[in-house]
Amino acid sequence: MIITTCGNSQKIALRVARQLQALYSPLTISSFPDGDIYLKYNVEVKDKVVVIIHSFQPHPNQSLYQVIFAAETAQDLGAKKVILVAPYLAFMRQDKRFHLGEAISSRIMAKHLNSCLDKIITIDPHLHRYKSLKDIFTIPATCLTANELVAQYIQKHFRQAVIIGPDAESYQWAKAVAKTIGAEATVLQKKRYSSRKVEVEMVYHLEMKGKDVAIVDDIISTGHTIAEAAKKAKKLGAKTVTAIGIHGLFVEDAIVKLKKAGVDRIVTTDCIEHNTNKIDVADLLVKELKK
Ligand code: R5P
């Protein structure tokens, strides 16, 4: 087995390779003077299982074509199998045509990956309108979850946490985490006016006064969703607010926004490399790749 990466997930790829005692060899990727992609394997991949570990953040669009080039090249060089491990899989939130004429990005992404991979493994993809990855992938697609790891983190660092899911879409994560540790949980009702404007309401009231609140979401992107939830929790008397994201994208000024909203701590998994990473998902991947 050869573990490689297009660049985004180097730390995790190296850790996984070490634990599997597999050869780690990152791809050489650069551009020709005119901007065309240049990609090269630095080891013999013929008859080998090639595992590309690459999160689709930062640079989701570039990541997609890099992965396609990497997978097709491996196939072309005679690899036995090509597996993509995408700890964060982008494009999943565009799972329908919200406005006339829009691309359904998740379907297009999956169509391209179906044609060049033997298998895809990902962690907590944003499955909202899709019931499972099977709705868009024709290749074997494994969906792992970091819920257990998030629950363990909360158990270790909180005396008695109250969990908030900031919207209906993310409640599946908050609810699962709360159930594992026997904590109280509630979901907020979110109204999204645009990519950068949301409002939240607490429909099912839960006592926040003096409590340590953990807001659990699958994705923290612009930070608006969690910022609004944090303001609500603080207004209701929460002692501390911790934002926990499986995938911390932190686009634009998300961190500043979260701090301004009263978030005391930001915690993410290392599905996307970031200085808020506190929860390590390498073991999840190792266990799956050993199967
Ligand atoms: C969507 O509903 C997701 O679960 C997240 O709540 C959302 O993607 C977060 O986006 P943002 O940080 O831009 O509000």
PDB file of C-alpha atoms and ligand atoms in Angstrom:
ATOM      1  CA  MET A   1       0.000   0.000   0.000  1.00  0.00           C
ATOM      2  CA  ILE A   2       1.228   3.500  -0.843  1.00  0.00           C
ATOM      3  CA  ILE A   3      -0.099   6.530   0.999  1.00  0.00           C
ATOM      4  CA  THR A   4       0.055   9.744  -0.924  1.00  0.00           C
ATOM      5  CA  THR A   5      -1.491  13.224  -0.814  1.00  0.00           C
ATOM      6  CA  CYS A   6      -1.988  16.169  -3.119  1.00  0.00           C
ATOM      7  CA  GLY A   7      -0.861  18.413  -0.256  1.00  0.00           C
ATOM      8  CA  ASN A   8      -3.757  19.355   2.012  1.00  0.00           C
ATOM      9  CA  SER A   9      -3.564  16.495   4.506  1.00  0.00           C
ATOM     10  CA  GLN A  10       0.156  15.884   4.880  1.00  0.00           C
ATOM     11  CA  LYS A  11       0.223  15.515   8.674  1.00  0.00           C
ATOM     12  CA  ILE A  12      -2.639  13.063   8.829  1.00  0.00           C
ATOM     13  CA  ALA A  13      -1.374  11.123   5.779  1.00  0.00           C
ATOM     14  CA  LEU A  14       2.032  10.704   7.396  1.00  0.00           C
ATOM     15  CA  ARG A  15       0.493   9.537  10.679  1.00  0.00           C
ATOM     16  CA  VAL A  16      -1.767   7.046   8.907  1.00  0.00           C
ATOM     17  CA  ALA A  17       1.156   5.704   6.854  1.00  0.00           C
ATOM     18  CA  ARG A  18       3.297   5.261   9.984  1.00  0.00           C
ATOM     19  CA  GLN A  19       0.543   3.423  11.820  1.00  0.00           C
ATOM     20  CA  LEU A  20      -0.086   1.166   8.817  1.00  0.00           C
ATOM     21  CA  GLN A  21       3.648   0.758   8.196  1.00  0.00           C
ATOM     22  CA  ALA A  22       2.944   1.748   4.598  1.00  0.00           C
ATOM     23  CA  LEU A  23       5.165   3.755   2.281  1.00  0.00           C
ATOM     24  CA  TYR A  24       4.386   7.500   2.419  1.00  0.00           C
ATOM     25  CA  SER A  25       5.193   9.391  -0.731  1.00  0.00           C
ATOM     26  CA  PRO A  26       3.508  12.751  -1.381  1.00  0.00           C
ATOM     27  CA  LEU A  27       2.847  13.724  -4.981  1.00  0.00           C
ATOM     28  CA  THR A  28       4.841  16.425  -6.671  1.00  0.00           C
ATOM     29  CA  ILE A  29       2.291  18.968  -7.862  1.00  0.00           C
ATOM     30  CA  SER A  30       3.133  22.274  -9.451  1.00  0.00           C
ATOM     31  CA  SER A  31       2.219  24.306 -12.502  1.00  0.00           C
ATOM     32  CA  PHE A  32       3.766  24.673 -15.905  1.00  0.00           C
ATOM     33  CA  PRO A  33       4.628  28.310 -16.768  1.00  0.00           C
ATOM     34  CA  ASP A  34       1.237  28.722 -18.461  1.00  0.00           C
ATOM     35  CA  GLY A  35      -0.626  27.542 -15.352  1.00  0.00           C
ATOM     36  CA  ASP A  36      -1.391  23.972 -16.483  1.00  0.00           C
ATOM     37  CA  ILE A  37      -1.173  21.417 -13.675  1.00  0.00           C
ATOM     38  CA  TYR A  38       1.987  19.257 -13.380  1.00  0.00           C
ATOM     39  CA  LEU A  39       1.618  16.096 -11.297  1.00  0.00           C
ATOM     40  CA  LYS A  40       4.074  13.279 -10.639  1.00  0.00           C
ATOM     41  CA  TYR A  41       4.249  10.103  -8.538  1.00  0.00           C
ATOM     42  CA  ASN A  42       7.662   9.691  -6.957  1.00  0.00           C
ATOM     43  CA  VAL A  43       7.442   5.941  -6.360  1.00  0.00           C
ATOM     44  CA  GLU A  44       6.460   2.909  -8.434  1.00  0.00           C
ATOM     45  CA  VAL A  45       2.694   2.394  -8.089  1.00  0.00           C
ATOM     46  CA  LYS A  46       2.244  -0.536 -10.501  1.00  0.00           C
ATOM     47  CA  ASP A  47       0.230  -3.329  -8.849  1.00  0.00           C
ATOM     48  CA  LYS A  48       0.027  -1.354  -5.594  1.00  0.00           C
ATOM     49  CA  VAL A  49      -2.999  -0.092  -3.672  1.00  0.00           C
ATOM     50  CA  VAL A  50      -2.705   3.690  -3.855  1.00  0.00           C
ATOM     51  CA  VAL A  51      -4.417   5.638  -1.070  1.00  0.00           C
ATOM     52  CA  ILE A  52      -4.750   9.359  -1.727  1.00  0.00           C
ATOM     53  CA  ILE A  53      -5.394  11.169   1.562  1.00  0.00           C
ATOM     54  CA  HIS A  54      -6.546  14.675   0.786  1.00  0.00           C
ATOM     55  CA  SER A  55      -9.085  16.988   2.408  1.00  0.00           C
ATOM     56  CA  PHE A  56     -10.959  19.287   0.050  1.00  0.00           C
ATOM     57  CA  GLN A  57     -10.045  22.381   2.062  1.00  0.00           C
ATOM     58  CA  PRO A  58      -8.396  24.736   1.506  1.00  0.00           C
ATOM     59  CA  HIS A  59      -8.941  25.223  -2.251  1.00  0.00           C
ATOM     60  CA  PRO A  60     -11.881  22.848  -2.869  1.00  0.00           C
ATOM     61  CA  ASN A  61     -12.059  23.341  -6.657  1.00  0.00           C
ATOM     62  CA  GLN A  62      -8.325  22.872  -7.111  1.00  0.00           C
ATOM     63  CA  SER A  63      -8.495  19.833  -4.790  1.00  0.00           C
ATOM     64  CA  LEU A  64     -11.087  18.173  -6.990  1.00  0.00           C
ATOM     65  CA  TYR A  65      -9.071  18.358 -10.162  1.00  0.00           C
ATOM     66  CA  GLN A  66      -5.828  17.471  -8.356  1.00  0.00           C
ATOM     67  CA  VAL A  67      -7.495  14.320  -6.998  1.00  0.00           C
ATOM     68  CA  ILE A  68      -8.871  13.448 -10.449  1.00  0.00           C
ATOM     69  CA  PHE A  69      -5.411  13.869 -12.006  1.00  0.00           C
ATOM     70  CA  ALA A  70      -3.814  11.839  -9.189  1.00  0.00           C
ATOM     71  CA  ALA A  71      -6.343   9.007  -9.435  1.00  0.00           C
ATOM     72  CA  GLU A  72      -6.281   8.800 -13.226  1.00  0.00           C
ATOM     73  CA  THR A  73      -2.484   8.831 -13.258  1.00  0.00           C
ATOM     74  CA  ALA A  74      -2.333   6.020 -10.699  1.00  0.00           C
ATOM     75  CA  GLN A  75      -4.737   3.953 -12.809  1.00  0.00           C
ATOM     76  CA  ASP A  76      -2.724   4.748 -15.920  1.00  0.00           C
ATOM     77  CA  LEU A  77       0.481   3.632 -14.168  1.00  0.00           C
ATOM     78  CA  GLY A  78      -1.103   0.265 -13.359  1.00  0.00           C
ATOM     79  CA  ALA A  79      -2.148   0.682  -9.702  1.00  0.00           C
ATOM     80  CA  LYS A  80      -4.110  -2.292  -8.401  1.00  0.00           C
ATOM     81  CA  LYS A  81      -6.658  -0.088  -6.658  1.00  0.00           C
ATOM     82  CA  VAL A  82      -7.064   3.657  -6.097  1.00  0.00           C
ATOM     83  CA  ILE A  83      -8.746   4.764  -2.876  1.00  0.00           C
ATOM     84  CA  LEU A  84      -9.500   8.357  -1.948  1.00  0.00           C
ATOM     85  CA  VAL A  85      -9.603   9.250   1.733  1.00  0.00           C
ATOM     86  CA  ALA A  86     -11.130  12.717   1.941  1.00  0.00           C
ATOM     87  CA  PRO A  87     -11.429  13.570   5.647  1.00  0.00           C
ATOM     88  CA  TYR A  88     -13.423  16.593   4.465  1.00  0.00           C
ATOM     89  CA  LEU A  89     -15.426  16.227   1.273  1.00  0.00           C
ATOM     90  CA  ALA A  90     -16.469  19.563  -0.207  1.00  0.00           C
ATOM     91  CA  PHE A  91     -19.461  20.386  -2.435  1.00  0.00           C
ATOM     92  CA  MET A  92     -21.910  18.340  -0.333  1.00  0.00           C
ATOM     93  CA  ARG A  93     -23.953  21.341   0.822  1.00  0.00           C
ATOM     94  CA  GLN A  94     -25.035  22.105  -2.759  1.00  0.00           C
ATOM     95  CA  ASP A  95     -27.259  19.022  -2.831  1.00  0.00           C
ATOM     96  CA  LYS A  96     -30.083  20.530  -4.860  1.00  0.00           C
ATOM     97  CA  ARG A  97     -30.782  23.323  -7.281  1.00  0.00           C
ATOM     98  CA  PHE A  98     -31.768  26.040  -4.827  1.00  0.00           C
ATOM     99  CA  HIS A  99     -32.251  28.577  -7.654  1.00  0.00           C
ATOM    100  CA  LEU A 100     -33.069  28.067 -11.300  1.00  0.00           C
ATOM    101  CA  GLY A 101     -29.974  27.353 -13.413  1.00  0.00           C
ATOM    102  CA  GLU A 102     -27.637  26.393 -10.557  1.00  0.00           C
ATOM    103  CA  ALA A 103     -25.178  23.496 -10.724  1.00  0.00           C
ATOM    104  CA  ILE A 104     -25.807  20.641  -8.274  1.00  0.00           C
ATOM    105  CA  SER A 105     -22.114  20.578  -7.336  1.00  0.00           C
ATOM    106  CA  SER A 106     -22.219  17.440  -5.171  1.00  0.00           C
ATOM    107  CA  ARG A 107     -23.517  15.336  -8.074  1.00  0.00           C
ATOM    108  CA  ILE A 108     -20.924  16.679 -10.490  1.00  0.00           C
ATOM    109  CA  MET A 109     -18.114  16.088  -7.983  1.00  0.00           C
ATOM    110  CA  ALA A 110     -19.298  12.503  -7.368  1.00  0.00           C
ATOM    111  CA  LYS A 111     -19.692  11.776 -11.079  1.00  0.00           C
ATOM    112  CA  HIS A 112     -16.047  12.675 -11.708  1.00  0.00           C
ATOM    113  CA  LEU A 113     -14.767  10.722  -8.697  1.00  0.00           C
ATOM    114  CA  ASN A 114     -16.880   7.682  -9.658  1.00  0.00           C
ATOM    115  CA  SER A 115     -15.016   7.509 -12.942  1.00  0.00           C
ATOM    116  CA  CYS A 116     -11.475   7.427 -11.552  1.00  0.00           C
ATOM    117  CA  LEU A 117     -11.604   5.776  -8.092  1.00  0.00           C
ATOM    118  CA  ASP A 118     -12.219   2.274  -6.786  1.00  0.00           C
ATOM    119  CA  LYS A 119     -13.404   3.517  -3.411  1.00  0.00           C
ATOM    120  CA  ILE A 120     -13.943   6.683  -1.391  1.00  0.00           C
ATOM    121  CA  ILE A 121     -13.737   7.040   2.392  1.00  0.00           C
ATOM    122  CA  THR A 122     -14.806  10.235   4.106  1.00  0.00           C
ATOM    123  CA  ILE A 123     -15.653  11.537   7.566  1.00  0.00           C
ATOM    124  CA  ASP A 124     -19.005  13.094   8.442  1.00  0.00           C
ATOM    125  CA  PRO A 125     -19.947  14.318   4.980  1.00  0.00           C
ATOM    126  CA  HIS A 126     -22.790  16.853   4.961  1.00  0.00           C
ATOM    127  CA  LEU A 127     -25.644  14.429   4.316  1.00  0.00           C
ATOM    128  CA  HIS A 128     -28.787  16.477   4.471  1.00  0.00           C
ATOM    129  CA  ARG A 129     -31.088  15.878   1.547  1.00  0.00           C
ATOM    130  CA  TYR A 130     -29.091  12.784   0.543  1.00  0.00           C
ATOM    131  CA  LYS A 131     -29.792   9.794   2.773  1.00  0.00           C
ATOM    132  CA  SER A 132     -26.371   8.280   2.164  1.00  0.00           C
ATOM    133  CA  LEU A 133     -23.355   8.599  -0.093  1.00  0.00           C
ATOM    134  CA  LYS A 134     -24.941   5.912  -2.258  1.00  0.00           C
ATOM    135  CA  ASP A 135     -27.311   8.593  -3.546  1.00  0.00           C
ATOM    136  CA  ILE A 136     -24.440  10.081  -5.544  1.00  0.00           C
ATOM    137  CA  PHE A 137     -21.592   7.524  -5.576  1.00  0.00           C
ATOM    138  CA  THR A 138     -21.654   4.345  -7.641  1.00  0.00           C
ATOM    139  CA  ILE A 139     -18.267   3.186  -6.261  1.00  0.00           C
ATOM    140  CA  PRO A 140     -18.047   1.798  -2.691  1.00  0.00           C
ATOM    141  CA  ALA A 141     -18.321   4.841  -0.434  1.00  0.00           C
ATOM    142  CA  THR A 142     -17.621   4.634   3.288  1.00  0.00           C
ATOM    143  CA  CYS A 143     -18.881   7.267   5.626  1.00  0.00           C
ATOM    144  CA  LEU A 144     -17.031   7.400   8.975  1.00  0.00           C
ATOM    145  CA  THR A 145     -18.041   9.583  11.897  1.00  0.00           C
ATOM    146  CA  ALA A 146     -16.012  11.504  14.461  1.00  0.00           C
ATOM    147  CA  ASN A 147     -19.008  11.730  16.829  1.00  0.00           C
ATOM    148  CA  GLU A 148     -17.511   9.287  19.300  1.00  0.00           C
ATOM    149  CA  LEU A 149     -14.246  11.272  19.391  1.00  0.00           C
ATOM    150  CA  VAL A 150     -16.114  14.550  19.897  1.00  0.00           C
ATOM    151  CA  ALA A 151     -18.098  12.945  22.715  1.00  0.00           C
ATOM    152  CA  GLN A 152     -14.884  11.717  24.352  1.00  0.00           C
ATOM    153  CA  TYR A 153     -13.393  15.220  24.085  1.00  0.00           C
ATOM    154  CA  ILE A 154     -16.426  16.777  25.790  1.00  0.00           C
ATOM    155  CA  GLN A 155     -16.433  14.132  28.487  1.00  0.00           C
ATOM    156  CA  LYS A 156     -12.775  14.808  29.217  1.00  0.00           C
ATOM    157  CA  HIS A 157     -12.896  18.605  29.188  1.00  0.00           C
ATOM    158  CA  PHE A 158     -16.347  19.501  30.554  1.00  0.00           C
ATOM    159  CA  ARG A 159     -17.778  18.802  33.969  1.00  0.00           C
ATOM    160  CA  GLN A 160     -21.379  18.946  32.824  1.00  0.00           C
ATOM    161  CA  ALA A 161     -21.932  20.095  29.279  1.00  0.00           C
ATOM    162  CA  VAL A 162     -25.128  21.238  27.613  1.00  0.00           C
ATOM    163  CA  ILE A 163     -25.063  20.563  23.888  1.00  0.00           C
ATOM    164  CA  ILE A 164     -26.595  22.777  21.216  1.00  0.00           C
ATOM    165  CA  GLY A 165     -27.120  21.846  17.587  1.00  0.00           C
ATOM    166  CA  PRO A 166     -27.239  25.264  15.899  1.00  0.00           C
ATOM    167  CA  ASP A 167     -29.673  24.150  13.198  1.00  0.00           C
ATOM    168  CA  ALA A 168     -31.776  21.206  12.076  1.00  0.00           C
ATOM    169  CA  GLU A 169     -29.117  20.061   9.597  1.00  0.00           C
ATOM    170  CA  SER A 170     -26.418  19.829  12.244  1.00  0.00           C
ATOM    171  CA  TYR A 171     -28.623  18.415  14.977  1.00  0.00           C
ATOM    172  CA  GLN A 172     -27.801  14.848  13.951  1.00  0.00           C
ATOM    173  CA  TRP A 173     -24.227  15.460  15.172  1.00  0.00           C
ATOM    174  CA  ALA A 174     -25.188  17.290  18.378  1.00  0.00           C
ATOM    175  CA  LYS A 175     -27.826  14.694  19.234  1.00  0.00           C
ATOM    176  CA  ALA A 176     -25.488  11.728  18.667  1.00  0.00           C
ATOM    177  CA  VAL A 177     -22.747  13.329  20.775  1.00  0.00           C
ATOM    178  CA  ALA A 178     -25.184  14.202  23.579  1.00  0.00           C
ATOM    179  CA  LYS A 179     -26.620  10.685  23.585  1.00  0.00           C
ATOM    180  CA  THR A 180     -23.173   9.092  23.906  1.00  0.00           C
ATOM    181  CA  ILE A 181     -22.325  11.078  27.022  1.00  0.00           C
ATOM    182  CA  GLY A 182     -25.834  11.366  28.448  1.00  0.00           C
ATOM    183  CA  ALA A 183     -25.881  15.171  28.183  1.00  0.00           C
ATOM    184  CA  GLU A 184     -28.858  17.417  27.601  1.00  0.00           C
ATOM    185  CA  ALA A 185     -29.206  18.730  24.056  1.00  0.00           C
ATOM    186  CA  THR A 186     -31.371  21.118  22.115  1.00  0.00           C
ATOM    187  CA  VAL A 187     -31.598  22.284  18.549  1.00  0.00           C
ATOM    188  CA  LEU A 188     -32.016  25.840  17.323  1.00  0.00           C
ATOM    189  CA  GLN A 189     -34.158  26.820  14.395  1.00  0.00           C
ATOM    190  CA  LYS A 190     -32.111  28.570  11.750  1.00  0.00           C
ATOM    191  CA  LYS A 191     -33.306  30.913   9.060  1.00  0.00           C
ATOM    192  CA  ARG A 192     -30.642  31.494   6.412  1.00  0.00           C
ATOM    193  CA  TYR A 193     -31.122  34.695   4.434  1.00  0.00           C
ATOM    194  CA  SER A 194     -27.846  34.339   2.496  1.00  0.00           C
ATOM    195  CA  SER A 195     -24.404  32.662   2.776  1.00  0.00           C
ATOM    196  CA  ARG A 196     -23.482  35.364   5.253  1.00  0.00           C
ATOM    197  CA  LYS A 197     -26.707  36.132   7.134  1.00  0.00           C
ATOM    198  CA  VAL A 198     -28.499  33.730   9.431  1.00  0.00           C
ATOM    199  CA  GLU A 199     -30.828  34.041  12.410  1.00  0.00           C
ATOM    200  CA  VAL A 200     -31.475  31.383  15.048  1.00  0.00           C
ATOM    201  CA  GLU A 201     -34.297  30.795  17.519  1.00  0.00           C
ATOM    202  CA  MET A 202     -34.446  28.449  20.489  1.00  0.00           C
ATOM    203  CA  VAL A 203     -37.704  26.570  20.015  1.00  0.00           C
ATOM    204  CA  TYR A 204     -37.159  23.814  22.590  1.00  0.00           C
ATOM    205  CA  HIS A 205     -35.998  25.650  25.655  1.00  0.00           C
ATOM    206  CA  LEU A 206     -33.104  24.287  27.680  1.00  0.00           C
ATOM    207  CA  GLU A 207     -31.675  25.942  30.800  1.00  0.00           C
ATOM    208  CA  MET A 208     -28.360  27.630  29.904  1.00  0.00           C
ATOM    209  CA  LYS A 209     -27.843  29.782  33.000  1.00  0.00           C
ATOM    210  CA  GLY A 210     -24.422  29.121  34.515  1.00  0.00           C
ATOM    211  CA  LYS A 211     -23.847  26.156  32.178  1.00  0.00           C
ATOM    212  CA  ASP A 212     -20.879  25.220  30.018  1.00  0.00           C
ATOM    213  CA  VAL A 213     -22.339  25.045  26.545  1.00  0.00           C
ATOM    214  CA  ALA A 214     -20.864  23.121  23.609  1.00  0.00           C
ATOM    215  CA  ILE A 215     -22.233  24.060  20.199  1.00  0.00           C
ATOM    216  CA  VAL A 216     -21.610  21.105  17.902  1.00  0.00           C
ATOM    217  CA  ASP A 217     -21.758  21.471  14.122  1.00  0.00           C
ATOM    218  CA  ASP A 218     -20.404  19.447  11.222  1.00  0.00           C
ATOM    219  CA  ILE A 219     -19.033  22.495   9.397  1.00  0.00           C
ATOM    220  CA  ILE A 220     -17.855  25.882  10.619  1.00  0.00           C
ATOM    221  CA  SER A 221     -17.505  27.927   7.445  1.00  0.00           C
ATOM    222  CA  THR A 222     -18.134  31.671   7.715  1.00  0.00           C
ATOM    223  CA  GLY A 223     -18.919  31.155  11.407  1.00  0.00           C
ATOM    224  CA  HIS A 224     -22.311  32.872  11.176  1.00  0.00           C
ATOM    225  CA  THR A 225     -24.341  29.864  12.324  1.00  0.00           C
ATOM    226  CA  ILE A 226     -22.281  29.226  15.446  1.00  0.00           C
ATOM    227  CA  ALA A 227     -21.877  32.948  16.174  1.00  0.00           C
ATOM    228  CA  GLU A 228     -25.652  33.401  16.284  1.00  0.00           C
ATOM    229  CA  ALA A 229     -26.063  30.303  18.464  1.00  0.00           C
ATOM    230  CA  ALA A 230     -23.319  31.538  20.799  1.00  0.00           C
ATOM    231  CA  LYS A 231     -24.970  34.955  21.186  1.00  0.00           C
ATOM    232  CA  LYS A 232     -28.223  33.208  22.069  1.00  0.00           C
ATOM    233  CA  ALA A 233     -26.528  30.937  24.640  1.00  0.00           C
ATOM    234  CA  LYS A 234     -24.700  33.847  26.267  1.00  0.00           C
ATOM    235  CA  LYS A 235     -27.900  35.909  26.353  1.00  0.00           C
ATOM    236  CA  LEU A 236     -29.552  33.031  28.192  1.00  0.00           C
ATOM    237  CA  GLY A 237     -26.788  33.083  30.799  1.00  0.00           C
ATOM    238  CA  ALA A 238     -24.325  30.409  29.617  1.00  0.00           C
ATOM    239  CA  LYS A 239     -21.103  30.531  31.652  1.00  0.00           C
ATOM    240  CA  THR A 240     -18.868  29.415  28.772  1.00  0.00           C
ATOM    241  CA  VAL A 241     -19.468  28.630  25.130  1.00  0.00           C
ATOM    242  CA  THR A 242     -17.289  26.217  23.177  1.00  0.00           C
ATOM    243  CA  ALA A 243     -17.694  25.881  19.420  1.00  0.00           C
ATOM    244  CA  ILE A 244     -16.941  22.361  18.239  1.00  0.00           C
ATOM    245  CA  GLY A 245     -16.726  21.684  14.509  1.00  0.00           C
ATOM    246  CA  ILE A 246     -15.884  18.418  12.783  1.00  0.00           C
ATOM    247  CA  HIS A 247     -14.717  20.422   9.778  1.00  0.00           C
ATOM    248  CA  GLY A 248     -13.274  23.842  10.568  1.00  0.00           C
ATOM    249  CA  LEU A 249     -13.150  25.757   7.287  1.00  0.00           C
ATOM    250  CA  PHE A 250     -12.955  29.194   8.927  1.00  0.00           C
ATOM    251  CA  VAL A 251     -13.422  31.239   5.789  1.00  0.00           C
ATOM    252  CA  GLU A 252     -13.144  35.034   5.779  1.00  0.00           C
ATOM    253  CA  ASP A 253     -13.058  36.424   9.347  1.00  0.00           C
ATOM    254  CA  ALA A 254     -14.848  33.454  10.957  1.00  0.00           C
ATOM    255  CA  ILE A 255     -12.575  33.277  13.999  1.00  0.00           C
ATOM    256  CA  VAL A 256     -12.966  37.009  14.777  1.00  0.00           C
ATOM    257  CA  LYS A 257     -16.715  36.672  14.357  1.00  0.00           C
ATOM    258  CA  LEU A 258     -16.897  33.725  16.751  1.00  0.00           C
ATOM    259  CA  LYS A 259     -14.832  35.506  19.401  1.00  0.00           C
ATOM    260  CA  LYS A 260     -16.947  38.665  19.066  1.00  0.00           C
ATOM    261  CA  ALA A 261     -20.094  36.564  19.539  1.00  0.00           C
ATOM    262  CA  GLY A 262     -18.782  35.339  22.893  1.00  0.00           C
ATOM    263  CA  VAL A 263     -17.274  31.976  21.928  1.00  0.00           C
ATOM    264  CA  ASP A 264     -14.667  31.167  24.576  1.00  0.00           C
ATOM    265  CA  ARG A 265     -13.041  28.145  22.921  1.00  0.00           C
ATOM    266  CA  ILE A 266     -12.946  26.745  19.395  1.00  0.00           C
ATOM    267  CA  VAL A 267     -12.272  23.051  18.932  1.00  0.00           C
ATOM    268  CA  THR A 268     -12.056  21.084  15.684  1.00  0.00           C
ATOM    269  CA  THR A 269     -10.980  17.682  14.460  1.00  0.00           C
ATOM    270  CA  ASP A 270      -7.938  17.499  12.219  1.00  0.00           C
ATOM    271  CA  CYS A 271     -10.067  16.534   9.192  1.00  0.00           C
ATOM    272  CA  ILE A 272      -8.885  19.956   7.992  1.00  0.00           C
ATOM    273  CA  GLU A 273      -5.508  21.117   9.318  1.00  0.00           C
ATOM    274  CA  HIS A 274      -5.948  24.193  11.530  1.00  0.00           C
ATOM    275  CA  ASN A 275      -4.557  25.550  14.782  1.00  0.00           C
ATOM    276  CA  THR A 276      -7.894  24.765  16.491  1.00  0.00           C
ATOM    277  CA  ASN A 277      -7.364  21.004  15.917  1.00  0.00           C
ATOM    278  CA  LYS A 278      -7.747  19.165  19.204  1.00  0.00           C
ATOM    279  CA  ILE A 279      -9.401  15.927  18.070  1.00  0.00           C
ATOM    280  CA  ASP A 280      -7.302  13.454  16.101  1.00  0.00           C
ATOM    281  CA  VAL A 281      -9.092  11.321  13.486  1.00  0.00           C
ATOM    282  CA  ALA A 282      -6.089   9.308  12.220  1.00  0.00           C
ATOM    283  CA  ASP A 283      -7.086   6.187  14.208  1.00  0.00           C
ATOM    284  CA  LEU A 284     -10.514   6.164  12.555  1.00  0.00           C
ATOM    285  CA  LEU A 285      -8.865   6.088   9.134  1.00  0.00           C
ATOM    286  CA  VAL A 286      -6.271   3.494  10.113  1.00  0.00           C
ATOM    287  CA  LYS A 287      -8.974   1.182  11.422  1.00  0.00           C
ATOM    288  CA  GLU A 288     -10.929   1.520   8.173  1.00  0.00           C
ATOM    289  CA  LEU A 289      -7.898   1.052   5.899  1.00  0.00           C
ATOM    290  CA  LYS A 290      -6.904  -2.089   7.789  1.00  0.00           C
ATOM    291  CA  LYS A 291     -10.207  -3.770   6.840  1.00  0.00           C
TER     292      LYS A 291
HETATM  293  C1  R5P B   1     -25.250  23.619   7.447  1.00  0.00           C
HETATM  294  O1  R5P B   1     -26.371  23.667   7.850  1.00  0.00           O
HETATM  295  C2  R5P B   1     -24.103  23.163   8.272  1.00  0.00           C
HETATM  296  O2  R5P B   1     -24.512  22.155   9.175  1.00  0.00           O
HETATM  297  C3  R5P B   1     -23.431  24.308   9.013  1.00  0.00           C
HETATM  298  O3  R5P B   1     -24.279  24.775  10.029  1.00  0.00           O
HETATM  299  C4  R5P B   1     -23.104  25.440   8.090  1.00  0.00           C
HETATM  300  O4  R5P B   1     -22.510  24.948   6.937  1.00  0.00           O
HETATM  301  C5  R5P B   1     -22.184  26.435   8.746  1.00  0.00           C
HETATM  302  O5  R5P B   1     -21.923  27.473   7.863  1.00  0.00           O
HETATM  303  P1  R5P B   1     -21.490  28.923   8.387  1.00  0.00           P
HETATM  304  O6  R5P B   1     -20.347  28.723   9.342  1.00  0.00           O
HETATM  305  O7  R5P B   1     -21.080  29.652   7.138  1.00  0.00           O
HETATM  306  O8  R5P B   1     -22.690  29.540   9.026  1.00  0.00           O
END
